[in-house]
PDB file of C-alpha atoms in Angstrom:
ATOM      1  CA  MET A   1     -22.307 -80.494  -2.008  1.00  0.00           C
ATOM      2  CA  GLY A   2     -21.005 -77.169  -2.548  1.00  0.00           C
ATOM      3  CA  LEU A   3     -20.029 -77.113  -6.129  1.00  0.00           C
ATOM      4  CA  ASP A   4     -23.189 -79.084  -7.236  1.00  0.00           C
ATOM      5  CA  PHE A   5     -25.579 -76.766  -5.160  1.00  0.00           C
ATOM      6  CA  ILE A   6     -23.942 -73.315  -6.754  1.00  0.00           C
ATOM      7  CA  ARG A   7     -24.378 -74.924 -10.405  1.00  0.00           C
ATOM      8  CA  LYS A   8     -28.013 -75.688  -9.692  1.00  0.00           C
ATOM      9  CA  ALA A   9     -28.948 -72.566  -7.931  1.00  0.00           C
ATOM     10  CA  ALA A  10     -27.159 -69.935 -10.198  1.00  0.00           C
ATOM     11  CA  LYS A  11     -28.407 -68.839 -13.533  1.00  0.00           C
ATOM     12  CA  SER A  12     -26.153 -69.726 -16.435  1.00  0.00           C
ATOM     13  CA  PHE A  13     -24.203 -66.903 -17.923  1.00  0.00           C
ATOM     14  CA  LYS A  14     -25.530 -65.364 -21.428  1.00  0.00           C
ATOM     15  CA  LYS A  15     -24.007 -62.804 -23.297  1.00  0.00           C
ATOM     16  CA  GLY A  16     -26.040 -59.729 -23.913  1.00  0.00           C
ATOM     17  CA  LEU A  17     -25.338 -59.845 -27.529  1.00  0.00           C
ATOM     18  CA  ASP A  18     -26.574 -63.229 -27.963  1.00  0.00           C
ATOM     19  CA  GLU A  19     -30.165 -62.247 -26.655  1.00  0.00           C
ATOM     20  CA  SER A  20     -30.415 -59.377 -29.227  1.00  0.00           C
ATOM     21  CA  ARG A  21     -29.318 -61.446 -32.172  1.00  0.00           C
ATOM     22  CA  ILE A  22     -32.775 -61.894 -33.531  1.00  0.00           C
ATOM     23  CA  GLU A  23     -33.469 -57.945 -33.283  1.00  0.00           C
ATOM     24  CA  LEU A  24     -30.248 -57.182 -34.922  1.00  0.00           C
ATOM     25  CA  GLY A  25     -31.083 -59.454 -37.835  1.00  0.00           C
ATOM     26  CA  THR A  26     -34.425 -57.672 -38.623  1.00  0.00           C
ATOM     27  CA  PRO A  27     -34.266 -55.598 -41.773  1.00  0.00           C
ATOM     28  CA  THR A  28     -36.153 -52.564 -40.188  1.00  0.00           C
ATOM     29  CA  LEU A  29     -34.043 -52.129 -37.375  1.00  0.00           C
ATOM     30  CA  PHE A  30     -32.211 -49.017 -38.573  1.00  0.00           C
ATOM     31  CA  ALA A  31     -34.702 -47.925 -41.212  1.00  0.00           C
ATOM     32  CA  SER A  32     -37.047 -45.362 -39.910  1.00  0.00           C
ATOM     33  CA  GLU A  33     -40.325 -44.617 -41.953  1.00  0.00           C
ATOM     34  CA  PRO A  34     -41.258 -41.095 -42.220  1.00  0.00           C
ATOM     35  CA  ALA A  35     -44.526 -40.343 -40.998  1.00  0.00           C
ATOM     36  CA  SER A  36     -46.976 -38.761 -43.374  1.00  0.00           C
ATOM     37  CA  SER A  37     -50.148 -36.992 -42.562  1.00  0.00           C
ATOM     38  CA  PRO A  38     -52.400 -35.120 -44.925  1.00  0.00           C
ATOM     39  CA  ARG A  39     -52.443 -31.154 -44.852  1.00  0.00           C
ATOM     40  CA  THR A  40     -55.305 -29.952 -42.779  1.00  0.00           C
ATOM     41  CA  TYR A  41     -57.369 -26.576 -43.146  1.00  0.00           C
ATOM     42  CA  VAL A  42     -59.209 -24.845 -40.466  1.00  0.00           C
ATOM     43  CA  ALA A  43     -62.926 -24.442 -41.012  1.00  0.00           C
ATOM     44  CA  ARG A  44     -65.457 -22.442 -39.175  1.00  0.00           C
ATOM     45  CA  ILE A  45     -68.521 -24.549 -38.046  1.00  0.00           C
ATOM     46  CA  SER A  46     -72.002 -23.231 -38.525  1.00  0.00           C
ATOM     47  CA  ASP A  47     -74.167 -22.525 -35.468  1.00  0.00           C
ATOM     48  CA  GLU A  48     -75.787 -25.548 -33.936  1.00  0.00           C
ATOM     49  CA  VAL A  49     -73.784 -28.141 -35.950  1.00  0.00           C
ATOM     50  CA  VAL A  50     -72.036 -30.859 -34.186  1.00  0.00           C
ATOM     51  CA  LEU A  51     -69.008 -32.560 -36.164  1.00  0.00           C
ATOM     52  CA  VAL A  52     -67.373 -35.774 -34.992  1.00  0.00           C
ATOM     53  CA  SER A  53     -63.664 -36.550 -35.553  1.00  0.00           C
ATOM     54  CA  GLY A  54     -63.374 -39.158 -38.759  1.00  0.00           C
ATOM     55  CA  GLU A  55     -66.547 -37.756 -40.180  1.00  0.00           C
ATOM     56  CA  GLU A  56     -66.768 -37.661 -44.071  1.00  0.00           C
ATOM     57  CA  LEU A  57     -67.783 -34.326 -45.620  1.00  0.00           C
ATOM     58  CA  GLY A  58     -67.906 -32.637 -48.939  1.00  0.00           C
ATOM     59  CA  ALA A  59     -66.134 -29.676 -50.084  1.00  0.00           C
ATOM     60  CA  ARG A  60     -67.591 -27.243 -52.728  1.00  0.00           C
ATOM     61  CA  ARG A  61     -66.033 -24.142 -54.202  1.00  0.00           C
ATOM     62  CA  LEU A  62     -68.422 -21.463 -54.647  1.00  0.00           C
ATOM     63  CA  GLY A  63     -67.902 -18.699 -57.633  1.00  0.00           C
ATOM     64  CA  THR A  64     -66.320 -16.145 -55.200  1.00  0.00           C
ATOM     65  CA  GLY A  65     -63.562 -18.618 -53.997  1.00  0.00           C
ATOM     66  CA  LYS A  66     -65.361 -19.349 -50.892  1.00  0.00           C
ATOM     67  CA  ILE A  67     -65.063 -23.018 -49.887  1.00  0.00           C
ATOM     68  CA  VAL A  68     -67.968 -24.536 -47.855  1.00  0.00           C
ATOM     69  CA  LEU A  69     -68.233 -28.000 -46.298  1.00  0.00           C
ATOM     70  CA  MET A  70     -71.448 -30.012 -46.827  1.00  0.00           C
ATOM     71  CA  ARG A  71     -72.865 -32.928 -45.011  1.00  0.00           C
ATOM     72  CA  GLY A  72     -75.408 -34.116 -47.673  1.00  0.00           C
ATOM     73  CA  MET A  73     -77.117 -31.005 -48.934  1.00  0.00           C
ATOM     74  CA  ASP A  74     -76.588 -29.043 -45.700  1.00  0.00           C
ATOM     75  CA  VAL A  75     -73.831 -26.519 -45.372  1.00  0.00           C
ATOM     76  CA  VAL A  76     -71.933 -27.333 -42.202  1.00  0.00           C
ATOM     77  CA  GLY A  77     -68.978 -25.024 -42.237  1.00  0.00           C
ATOM     78  CA  GLU A  78     -66.799 -22.875 -44.308  1.00  0.00           C
ATOM     79  CA  LEU A  79     -62.962 -22.788 -44.770  1.00  0.00           C
ATOM     80  CA  GLN A  80     -61.167 -19.708 -43.276  1.00  0.00           C
ATOM     81  CA  ALA A  81     -58.941 -17.971 -45.888  1.00  0.00           C
ATOM     82  CA  PRO A  82     -58.280 -20.990 -48.139  1.00  0.00           C
ATOM     83  CA  PRO A  83     -54.883 -20.922 -50.057  1.00  0.00           C
ATOM     84  CA  SER A  84     -54.789 -20.272 -53.583  1.00  0.00           C
ATOM     85  CA  GLU A  85     -53.500 -23.673 -54.255  1.00  0.00           C
ATOM     86  CA  LEU A  86     -56.381 -25.390 -52.758  1.00  0.00           C
ATOM     87  CA  VAL A  87     -58.728 -22.976 -54.646  1.00  0.00           C
ATOM     88  CA  GLU A  88     -56.989 -24.040 -57.911  1.00  0.00           C
ATOM     89  CA  ALA A  89     -57.134 -27.716 -57.198  1.00  0.00           C
ATOM     90  CA  LEU A  90     -60.749 -27.536 -56.490  1.00  0.00           C
ATOM     91  CA  GLN A  91     -61.318 -25.604 -59.902  1.00  0.00           C
ATOM     92  CA  LYS A  92     -59.568 -28.413 -61.667  1.00  0.00           C
ATOM     93  CA  SER A  93     -61.927 -31.081 -59.907  1.00  0.00           C
ATOM     94  CA  HIS A  94     -64.980 -29.358 -60.941  1.00  0.00           C
ATOM     95  CA  ASN A  95     -65.211 -27.334 -57.628  1.00  0.00           C
ATOM     96  CA  GLU A  96     -65.932 -30.390 -55.533  1.00  0.00           C
ATOM     97  CA  ALA A  97     -63.776 -32.355 -53.124  1.00  0.00           C
ATOM     98  CA  CYS A  98     -64.314 -35.013 -50.299  1.00  0.00           C
ATOM     99  CA  GLY A  99     -62.683 -34.447 -46.979  1.00  0.00           C
ATOM    100  CA  SER A 100     -62.755 -35.695 -43.414  1.00  0.00           C
ATOM    101  CA  VAL A 101     -62.772 -34.174 -39.863  1.00  0.00           C
ATOM    102  CA  VAL A 102     -59.391 -34.538 -38.210  1.00  0.00           C
ATOM    103  CA  GLU A 103     -60.188 -32.748 -34.982  1.00  0.00           C
ATOM    104  CA  VAL A 104     -62.875 -30.650 -33.535  1.00  0.00           C
ATOM    105  CA  HIS A 105     -62.191 -27.553 -31.500  1.00  0.00           C
ATOM    106  CA  ASP A 106     -65.396 -26.918 -29.633  1.00  0.00           C
ATOM    107  CA  VAL A 107     -64.349 -23.819 -27.705  1.00  0.00           C
ATOM    108  CA  ALA A 108     -63.311 -22.012 -30.847  1.00  0.00           C
ATOM    109  CA  ASN A 109     -66.115 -23.320 -32.919  1.00  0.00           C
ATOM    110  CA  THR A 110     -63.736 -24.624 -35.516  1.00  0.00           C
ATOM    111  CA  ALA A 111     -62.516 -27.983 -37.017  1.00  0.00           C
ATOM    112  CA  GLU A 112     -59.292 -29.095 -38.747  1.00  0.00           C
ATOM    113  CA  ILE A 113     -60.439 -30.785 -42.042  1.00  0.00           C
ATOM    114  CA  ALA A 114     -58.418 -33.037 -44.479  1.00  0.00           C
ATOM    115  CA  LEU A 115     -59.271 -32.775 -48.266  1.00  0.00           C
ATOM    116  CA  CYS A 116     -58.496 -35.278 -50.614  1.00  0.00           C
TER     117      CYS A 116
END
């Protein structure tokens, strides 16, 4: 009774390496993919305009180097001090680009915009 009872009641012993054999065999175990996120620009939101994260907007470069954000034909914001690389890129793309709202900061009345 003693030895039979112990064999039935006790769990069988398994090596820890055997339990992780499948995980060790996966090709992505030690390969880390770098996370990539688009560069964002700070835009001042116009008064009485509500933006939502993920919303698609248009960007237009005006003749003075000023970049405005548009929802349809309405101006909803303006990029604050756009870098010269962005101004040049917009000039090469006929002064127009598309973008999306990444995050809205209601207290500061600004939004982070990613342009493509």
